[in-house]
CSV table of C-alpha atoms in Angstrom, one decimal:
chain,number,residue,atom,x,y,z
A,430,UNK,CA,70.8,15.8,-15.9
A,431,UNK,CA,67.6,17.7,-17.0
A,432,UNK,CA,64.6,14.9,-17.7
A,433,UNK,CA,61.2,16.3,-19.8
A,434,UNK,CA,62.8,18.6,-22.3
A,435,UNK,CA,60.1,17.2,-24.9
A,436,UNK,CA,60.5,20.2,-27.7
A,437,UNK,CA,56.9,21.2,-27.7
A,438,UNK,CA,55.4,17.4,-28.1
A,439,UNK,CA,52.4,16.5,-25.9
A,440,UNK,CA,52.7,12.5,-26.7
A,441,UNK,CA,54.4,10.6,-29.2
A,442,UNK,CA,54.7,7.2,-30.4
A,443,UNK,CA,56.0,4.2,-28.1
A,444,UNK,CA,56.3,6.7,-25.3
A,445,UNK,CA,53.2,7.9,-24.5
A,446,UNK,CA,51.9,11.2,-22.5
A,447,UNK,CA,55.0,13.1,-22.0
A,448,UNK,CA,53.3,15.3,-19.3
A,449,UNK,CA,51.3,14.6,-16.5
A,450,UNK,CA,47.2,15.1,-17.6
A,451,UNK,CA,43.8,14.2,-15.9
A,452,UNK,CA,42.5,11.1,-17.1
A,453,UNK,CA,39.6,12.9,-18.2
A,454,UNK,CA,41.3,16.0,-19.8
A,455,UNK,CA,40.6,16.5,-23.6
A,456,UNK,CA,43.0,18.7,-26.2
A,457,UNK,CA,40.0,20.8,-28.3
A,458,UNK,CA,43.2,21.8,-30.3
A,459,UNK,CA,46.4,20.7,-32.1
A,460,UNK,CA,48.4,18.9,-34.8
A,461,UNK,CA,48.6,14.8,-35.1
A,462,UNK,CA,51.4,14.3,-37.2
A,463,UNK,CA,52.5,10.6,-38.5
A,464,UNK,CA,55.6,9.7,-40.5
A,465,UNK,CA,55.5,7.2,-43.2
A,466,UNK,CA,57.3,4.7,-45.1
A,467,UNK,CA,57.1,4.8,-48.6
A,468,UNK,CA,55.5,3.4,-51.2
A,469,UNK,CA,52.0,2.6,-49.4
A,470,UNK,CA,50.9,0.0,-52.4
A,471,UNK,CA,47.7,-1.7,-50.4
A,472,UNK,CA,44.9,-0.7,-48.4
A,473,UNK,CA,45.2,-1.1,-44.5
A,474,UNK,CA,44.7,0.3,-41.1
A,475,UNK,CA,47.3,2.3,-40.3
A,476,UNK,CA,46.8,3.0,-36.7
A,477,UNK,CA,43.5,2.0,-34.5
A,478,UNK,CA,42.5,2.9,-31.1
A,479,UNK,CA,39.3,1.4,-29.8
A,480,UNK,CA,37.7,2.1,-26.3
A,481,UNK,CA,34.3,1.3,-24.5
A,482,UNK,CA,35.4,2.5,-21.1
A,483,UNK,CA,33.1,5.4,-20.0
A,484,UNK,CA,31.3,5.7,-23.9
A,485,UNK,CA,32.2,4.2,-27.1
A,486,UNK,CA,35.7,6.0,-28.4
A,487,UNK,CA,37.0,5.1,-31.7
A,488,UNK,CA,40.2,7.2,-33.3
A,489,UNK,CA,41.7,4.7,-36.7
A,490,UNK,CA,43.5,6.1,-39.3
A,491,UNK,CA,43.0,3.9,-43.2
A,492,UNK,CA,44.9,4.2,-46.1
A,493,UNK,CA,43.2,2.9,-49.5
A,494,UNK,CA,45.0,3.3,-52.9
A,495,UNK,CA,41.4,4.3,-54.5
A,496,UNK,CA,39.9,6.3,-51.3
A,497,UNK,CA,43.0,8.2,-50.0
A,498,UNK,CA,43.4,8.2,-46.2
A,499,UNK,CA,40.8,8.6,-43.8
A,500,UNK,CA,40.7,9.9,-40.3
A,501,UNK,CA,37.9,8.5,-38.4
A,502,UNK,CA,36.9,9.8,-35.2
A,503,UNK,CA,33.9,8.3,-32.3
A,504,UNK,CA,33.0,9.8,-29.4
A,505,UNK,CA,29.6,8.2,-28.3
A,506,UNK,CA,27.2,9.1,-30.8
A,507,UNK,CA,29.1,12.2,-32.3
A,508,UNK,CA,31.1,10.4,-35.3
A,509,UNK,CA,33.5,12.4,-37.7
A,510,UNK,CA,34.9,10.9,-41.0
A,511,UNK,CA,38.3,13.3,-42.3
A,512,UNK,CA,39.0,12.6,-45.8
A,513,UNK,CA,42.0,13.0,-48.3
A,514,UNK,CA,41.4,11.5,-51.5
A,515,UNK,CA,43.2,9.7,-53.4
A,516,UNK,CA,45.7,9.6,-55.5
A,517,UNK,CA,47.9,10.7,-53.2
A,518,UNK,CA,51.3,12.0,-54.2
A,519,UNK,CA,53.7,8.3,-54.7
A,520,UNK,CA,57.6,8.3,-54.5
A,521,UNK,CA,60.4,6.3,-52.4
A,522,UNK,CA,61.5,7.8,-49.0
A,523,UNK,CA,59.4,9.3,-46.5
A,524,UNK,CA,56.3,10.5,-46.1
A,525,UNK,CA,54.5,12.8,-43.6
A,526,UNK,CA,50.9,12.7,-42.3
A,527,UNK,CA,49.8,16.1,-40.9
A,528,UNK,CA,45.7,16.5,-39.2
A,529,UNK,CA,45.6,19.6,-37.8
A,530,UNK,CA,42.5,19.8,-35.7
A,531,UNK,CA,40.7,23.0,-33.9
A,532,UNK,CA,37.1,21.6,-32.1
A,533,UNK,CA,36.6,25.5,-31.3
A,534,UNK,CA,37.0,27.0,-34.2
A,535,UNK,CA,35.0,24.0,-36.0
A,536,UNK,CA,37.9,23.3,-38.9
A,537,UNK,CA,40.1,20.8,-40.0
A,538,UNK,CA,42.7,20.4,-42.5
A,539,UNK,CA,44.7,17.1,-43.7
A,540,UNK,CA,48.1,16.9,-45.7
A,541,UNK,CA,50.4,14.6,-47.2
A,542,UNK,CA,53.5,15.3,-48.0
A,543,UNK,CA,57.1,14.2,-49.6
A,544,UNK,CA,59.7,14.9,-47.3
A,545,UNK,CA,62.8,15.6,-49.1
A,546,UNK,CA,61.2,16.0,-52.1
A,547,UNK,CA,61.8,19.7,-54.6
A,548,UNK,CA,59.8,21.3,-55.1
A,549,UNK,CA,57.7,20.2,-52.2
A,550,UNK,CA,55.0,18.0,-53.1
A,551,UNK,CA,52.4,17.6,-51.2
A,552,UNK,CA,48.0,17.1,-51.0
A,553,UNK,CA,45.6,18.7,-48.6
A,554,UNK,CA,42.2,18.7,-47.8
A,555,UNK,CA,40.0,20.4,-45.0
A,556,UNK,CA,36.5,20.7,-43.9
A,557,UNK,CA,34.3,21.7,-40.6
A,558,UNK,CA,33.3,19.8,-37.0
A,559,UNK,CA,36.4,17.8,-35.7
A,560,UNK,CA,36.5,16.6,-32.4
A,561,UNK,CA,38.4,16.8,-29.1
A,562,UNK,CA,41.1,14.1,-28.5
A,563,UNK,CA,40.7,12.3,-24.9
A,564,UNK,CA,44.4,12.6,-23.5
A,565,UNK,CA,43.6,8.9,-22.2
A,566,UNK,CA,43.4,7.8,-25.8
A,567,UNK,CA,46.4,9.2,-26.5
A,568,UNK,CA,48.1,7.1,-24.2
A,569,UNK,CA,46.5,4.2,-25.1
A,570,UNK,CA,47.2,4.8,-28.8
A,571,UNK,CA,51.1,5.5,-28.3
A,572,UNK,CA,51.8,2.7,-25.8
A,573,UNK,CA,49.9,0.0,-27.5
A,574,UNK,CA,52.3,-2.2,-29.7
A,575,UNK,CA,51.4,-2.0,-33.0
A,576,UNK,CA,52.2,-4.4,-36.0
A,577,UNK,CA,54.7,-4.1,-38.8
A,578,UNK,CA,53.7,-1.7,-41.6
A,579,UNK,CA,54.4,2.0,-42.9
A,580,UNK,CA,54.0,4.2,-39.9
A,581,UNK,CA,57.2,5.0,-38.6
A,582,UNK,CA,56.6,7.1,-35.6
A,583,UNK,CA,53.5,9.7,-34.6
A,584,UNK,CA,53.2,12.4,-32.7
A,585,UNK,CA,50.3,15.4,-31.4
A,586,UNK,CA,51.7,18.5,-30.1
A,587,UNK,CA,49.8,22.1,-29.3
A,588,UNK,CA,51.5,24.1,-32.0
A,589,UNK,CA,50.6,24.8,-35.6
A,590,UNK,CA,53.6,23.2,-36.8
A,591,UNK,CA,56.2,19.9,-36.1
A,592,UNK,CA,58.5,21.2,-33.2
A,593,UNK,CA,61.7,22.6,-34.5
A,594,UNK,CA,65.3,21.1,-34.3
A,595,UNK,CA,66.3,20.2,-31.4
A,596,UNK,CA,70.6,18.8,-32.3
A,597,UNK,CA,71.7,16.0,-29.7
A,598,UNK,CA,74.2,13.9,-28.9
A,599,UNK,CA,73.6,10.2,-27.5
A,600,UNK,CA,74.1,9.1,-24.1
A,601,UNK,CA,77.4,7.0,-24.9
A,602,UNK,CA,79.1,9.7,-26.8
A,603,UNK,CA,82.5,10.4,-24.9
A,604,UNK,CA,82.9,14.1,-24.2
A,605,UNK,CA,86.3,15.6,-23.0
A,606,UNK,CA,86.2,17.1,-19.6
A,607,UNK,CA,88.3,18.7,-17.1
A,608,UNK,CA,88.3,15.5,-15.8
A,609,UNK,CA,89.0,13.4,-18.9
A,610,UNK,CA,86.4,12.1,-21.1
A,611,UNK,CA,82.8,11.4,-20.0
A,612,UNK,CA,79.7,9.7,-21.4
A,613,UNK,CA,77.2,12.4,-22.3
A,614,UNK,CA,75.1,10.4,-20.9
A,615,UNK,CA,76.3,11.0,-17.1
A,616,UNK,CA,77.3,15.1,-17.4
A,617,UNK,CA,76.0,17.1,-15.1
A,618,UNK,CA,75.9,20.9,-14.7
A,619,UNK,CA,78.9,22.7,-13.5
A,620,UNK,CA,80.7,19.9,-15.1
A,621,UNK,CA,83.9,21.7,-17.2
A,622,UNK,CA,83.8,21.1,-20.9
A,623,UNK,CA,87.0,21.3,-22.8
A,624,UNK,CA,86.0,23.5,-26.1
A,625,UNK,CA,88.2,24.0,-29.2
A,626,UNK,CA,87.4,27.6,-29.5
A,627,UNK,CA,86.4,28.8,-26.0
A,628,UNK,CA,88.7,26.8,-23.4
A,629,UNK,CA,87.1,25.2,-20.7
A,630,UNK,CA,83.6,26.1,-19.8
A,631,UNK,CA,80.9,25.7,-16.8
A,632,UNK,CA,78.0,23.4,-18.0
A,633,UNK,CA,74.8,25.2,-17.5
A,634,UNK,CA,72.4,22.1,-18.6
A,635,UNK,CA,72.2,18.7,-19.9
A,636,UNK,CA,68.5,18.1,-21.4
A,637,UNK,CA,67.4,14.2,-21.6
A,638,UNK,CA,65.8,13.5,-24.8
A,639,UNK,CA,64.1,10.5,-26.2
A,640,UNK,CA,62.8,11.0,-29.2
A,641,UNK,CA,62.1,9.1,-32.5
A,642,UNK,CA,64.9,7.7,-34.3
A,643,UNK,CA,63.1,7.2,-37.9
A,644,UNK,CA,61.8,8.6,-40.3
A,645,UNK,CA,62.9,12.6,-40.6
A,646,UNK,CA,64.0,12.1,-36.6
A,647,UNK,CA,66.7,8.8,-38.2
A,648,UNK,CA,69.8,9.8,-36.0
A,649,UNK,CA,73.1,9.2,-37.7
A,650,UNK,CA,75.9,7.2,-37.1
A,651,UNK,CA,79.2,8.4,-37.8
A,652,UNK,CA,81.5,6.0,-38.3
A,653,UNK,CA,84.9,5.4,-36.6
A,654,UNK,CA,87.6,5.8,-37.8
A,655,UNK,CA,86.4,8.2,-40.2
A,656,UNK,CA,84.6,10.7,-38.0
A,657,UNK,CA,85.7,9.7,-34.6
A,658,UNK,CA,89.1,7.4,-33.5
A,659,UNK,CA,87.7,4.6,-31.9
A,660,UNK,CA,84.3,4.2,-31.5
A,661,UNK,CA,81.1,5.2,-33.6
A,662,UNK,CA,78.8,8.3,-32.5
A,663,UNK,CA,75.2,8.7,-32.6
A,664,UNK,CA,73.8,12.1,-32.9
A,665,UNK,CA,70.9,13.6,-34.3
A,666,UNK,CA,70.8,14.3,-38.4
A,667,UNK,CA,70.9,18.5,-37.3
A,668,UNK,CA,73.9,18.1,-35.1
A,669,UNK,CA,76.3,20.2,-36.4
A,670,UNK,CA,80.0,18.7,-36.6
A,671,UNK,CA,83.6,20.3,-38.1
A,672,UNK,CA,85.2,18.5,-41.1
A,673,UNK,CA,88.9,19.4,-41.9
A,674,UNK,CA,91.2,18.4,-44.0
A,675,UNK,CA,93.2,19.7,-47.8
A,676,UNK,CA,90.0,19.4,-49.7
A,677,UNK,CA,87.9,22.2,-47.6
A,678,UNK,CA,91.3,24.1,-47.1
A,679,UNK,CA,91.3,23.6,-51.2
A,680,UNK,CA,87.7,24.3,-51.9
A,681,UNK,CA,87.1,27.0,-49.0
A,682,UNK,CA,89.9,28.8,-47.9
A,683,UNK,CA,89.4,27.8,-44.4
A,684,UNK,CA,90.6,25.3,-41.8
A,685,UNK,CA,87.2,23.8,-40.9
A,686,UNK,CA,83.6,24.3,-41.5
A,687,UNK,CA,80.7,22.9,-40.1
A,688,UNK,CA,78.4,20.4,-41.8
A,689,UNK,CA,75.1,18.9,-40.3
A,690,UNK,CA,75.6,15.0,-40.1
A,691,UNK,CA,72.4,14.0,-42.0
A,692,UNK,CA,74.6,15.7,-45.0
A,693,UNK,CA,77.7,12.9,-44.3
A,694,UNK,CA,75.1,9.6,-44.8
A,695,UNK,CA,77.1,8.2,-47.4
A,696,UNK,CA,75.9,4.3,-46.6
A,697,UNK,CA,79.7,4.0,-45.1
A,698,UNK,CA,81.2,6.3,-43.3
A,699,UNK,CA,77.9,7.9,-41.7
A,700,UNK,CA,74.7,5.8,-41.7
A,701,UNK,CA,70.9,6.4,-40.9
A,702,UNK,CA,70.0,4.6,-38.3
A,703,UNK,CA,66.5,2.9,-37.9
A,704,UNK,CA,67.4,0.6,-35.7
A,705,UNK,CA,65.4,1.7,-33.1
A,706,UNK,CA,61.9,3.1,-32.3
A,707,UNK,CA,63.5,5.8,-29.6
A,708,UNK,CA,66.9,7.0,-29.3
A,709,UNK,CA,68.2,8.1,-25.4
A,710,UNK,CA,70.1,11.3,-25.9
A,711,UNK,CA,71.2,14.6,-24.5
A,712,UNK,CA,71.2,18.4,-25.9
A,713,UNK,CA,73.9,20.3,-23.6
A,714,UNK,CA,73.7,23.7,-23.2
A,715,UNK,CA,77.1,25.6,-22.4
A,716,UNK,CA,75.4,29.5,-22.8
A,717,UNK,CA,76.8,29.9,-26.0
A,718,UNK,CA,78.1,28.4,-29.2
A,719,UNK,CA,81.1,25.8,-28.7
A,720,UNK,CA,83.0,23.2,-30.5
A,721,UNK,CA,83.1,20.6,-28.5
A,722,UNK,CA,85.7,16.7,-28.7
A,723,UNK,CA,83.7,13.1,-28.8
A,724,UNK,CA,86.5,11.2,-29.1
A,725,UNK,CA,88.4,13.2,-31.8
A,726,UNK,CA,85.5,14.6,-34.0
A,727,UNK,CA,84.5,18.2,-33.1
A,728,UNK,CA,80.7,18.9,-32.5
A,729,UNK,CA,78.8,22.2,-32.7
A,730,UNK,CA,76.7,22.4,-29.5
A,731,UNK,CA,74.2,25.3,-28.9
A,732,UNK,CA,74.1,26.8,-32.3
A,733,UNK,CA,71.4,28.9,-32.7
A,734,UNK,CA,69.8,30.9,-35.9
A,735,UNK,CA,70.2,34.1,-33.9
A,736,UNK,CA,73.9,33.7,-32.7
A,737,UNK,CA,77.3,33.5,-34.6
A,738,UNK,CA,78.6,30.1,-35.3
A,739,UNK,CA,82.2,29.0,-33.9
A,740,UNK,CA,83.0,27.8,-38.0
A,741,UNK,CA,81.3,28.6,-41.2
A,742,UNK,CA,78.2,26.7,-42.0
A,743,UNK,CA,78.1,25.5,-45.5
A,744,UNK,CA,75.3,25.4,-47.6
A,745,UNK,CA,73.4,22.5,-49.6
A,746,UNK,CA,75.4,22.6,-52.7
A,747,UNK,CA,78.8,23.4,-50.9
A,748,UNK,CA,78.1,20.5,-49.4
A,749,UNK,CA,77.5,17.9,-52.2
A,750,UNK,CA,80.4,19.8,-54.1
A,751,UNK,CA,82.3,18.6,-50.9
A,752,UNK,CA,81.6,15.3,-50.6
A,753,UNK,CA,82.0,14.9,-54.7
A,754,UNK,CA,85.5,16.2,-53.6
A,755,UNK,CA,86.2,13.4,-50.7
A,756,UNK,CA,85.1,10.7,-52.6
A,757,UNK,CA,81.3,9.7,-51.0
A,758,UNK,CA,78.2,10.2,-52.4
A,759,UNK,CA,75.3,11.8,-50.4
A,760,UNK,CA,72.9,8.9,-49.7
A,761,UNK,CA,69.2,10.1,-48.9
A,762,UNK,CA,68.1,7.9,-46.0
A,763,UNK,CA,65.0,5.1,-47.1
């Protein structure tokens, strides 16, 4: 099992540093990006870090209905205020915080955006002079318990944009093997993975992930027994899996096709899952694209934009057309 395979995140909520720093190290560079519950009716302090150890250090993030939100920043006597005036953009769902910062370059920018929403809407601002973030306060600010509110999970990475997908399985989901059927959770490479399309085959890797599970990063739970035979599964909202059956052979042409689970949340059969702040789970890498069994439901592991797929992938409105078809309706997670 491969620990640290953190998708291009340098902390995140309720975890902390994900990589070992100096205490004293600073990022002059990055993107701070924070998840929120929506609506935000009343003014509050959405996240606060405060620190008197070496100088004064203040990083707090407020929301005001009549302000907007503001970002601001201490570091002894250099103080920066970020500003993104109100009225922000109002809706039901999620929301998503983005302050990309570059201390070298002098420039800052802010946006809030509706996730899910189309066409995108969204509200930015930018101006000059942010400052570094001390990796130390970073730490402190992720690990520190925070009270019950809007923010669903935050995160700074290096890049200019949110890491990419990164599909995963959780740790209990029951994988067939040479050997018979094994928890994700305990693979190891070289173990032999029974595939639908490919036989068995060598695993090169098994990545540990712990990521959010809210939010855009809300796993989903398929239900059993209409996705798997016994038990539920937890995997990630991108985690592609086959559906089968007369009504795709009807509408398609086709035996199977692939179908990302966030598309299946129906409020019965597959489910977001907020339930918790981090979900424990595994991406396993096989060298190509397979379909693998959990427990009688097929999954598509290491599909890639650049490679053929085992199944056809259907698009959006296939999709809803679909599920119209089985009876469920699409359910947008809150």
């Amino acid at each position: 099992m491969t620990d640290g395979f953190h998708q291009g995140w340098v902390a995140l909520s309720d975890r902390g540093l994900l990589t070992p720093a100096s205490p004293d190290a600073l990022l002059h560079q990055g993107l701070f990006v924070m998840e929120l519950a929506l609506p935000l009716q009343n003014a509050g302090l959405l996240l606060d870090h405060q620190s008197n150890t070496g100088w004064p250090r203040t990083f707090a993030i407020f929301h005001d209905p009549d302000t907007g939100i503001v970002i601001l920043h201490r570091q002894g006597k250099d103080v920066a205020r970020h500003v993104l005036p109100a009225p922000l953009p109002q809706g039901k769902g999620t929301a998503r915080l983005s302050f990309h910062f570059d201390a070298p370059a002098r420039h800052w920018r802010l946006t809030f955006e509706l996730l899910g929403s189309d066409p995108l809407v969204s509200l930015s601002a930018s101006g000059q002079n942010p400052l570094p973030l001390p990796l130390h306060d970073l730490q402190a600010l992720c690990t520190r318990p925070r009270p019950a509110g809007p923010v669903l999970w935050f995160g700074i990475t290096e890049g200019a944009a949110p890491p990419g997908a990164a599909p995963w399985i959780g740790l209990r989901t029951p994988v067939e093997t040479s050997l018979g059927p094994v928890l994700a959770g305990h693979l190891k490479p070289g173990d032999m993975l029974l595939t639908e399309d490919h036989g068995p085959l060598p695993l090169r890797a098994a990545h540990r992930l712990a990521l959010p599970a809210r939010g855009s990063f809300a796993p989903v739970l398929l239900r059993a027994p209409f996705y798997a035979q016994t038990q539920d599964l937890l995997v990630s909202a991108d985690q592609l899996l086959a559906i089968s059956g007369p009504e795709v052979e009807y509408l398609f042409g086709t035996d199977a096709v692939l179908m990302p689970a966030g598309a299946l949340v129906d409020g019965r059969t597959a489910l977001s899952d907020q339930r918790r702040a981090i979900a424990g789970s595994v991406a396993l890498d096989l060298g190509r694209p397979a379909l693998i069994e959990a427990n009688g439901s097929l999954l598509a592991i290491g599909h890639d934009p650049a490679c053929d797929l085992p199944l056809r992938c259907l698009q959006t409105y296939e999709v809803l057309t679909l599920m119209m078809l089985l009876g469920r309706s699409p359910r947008r997670a809150a």
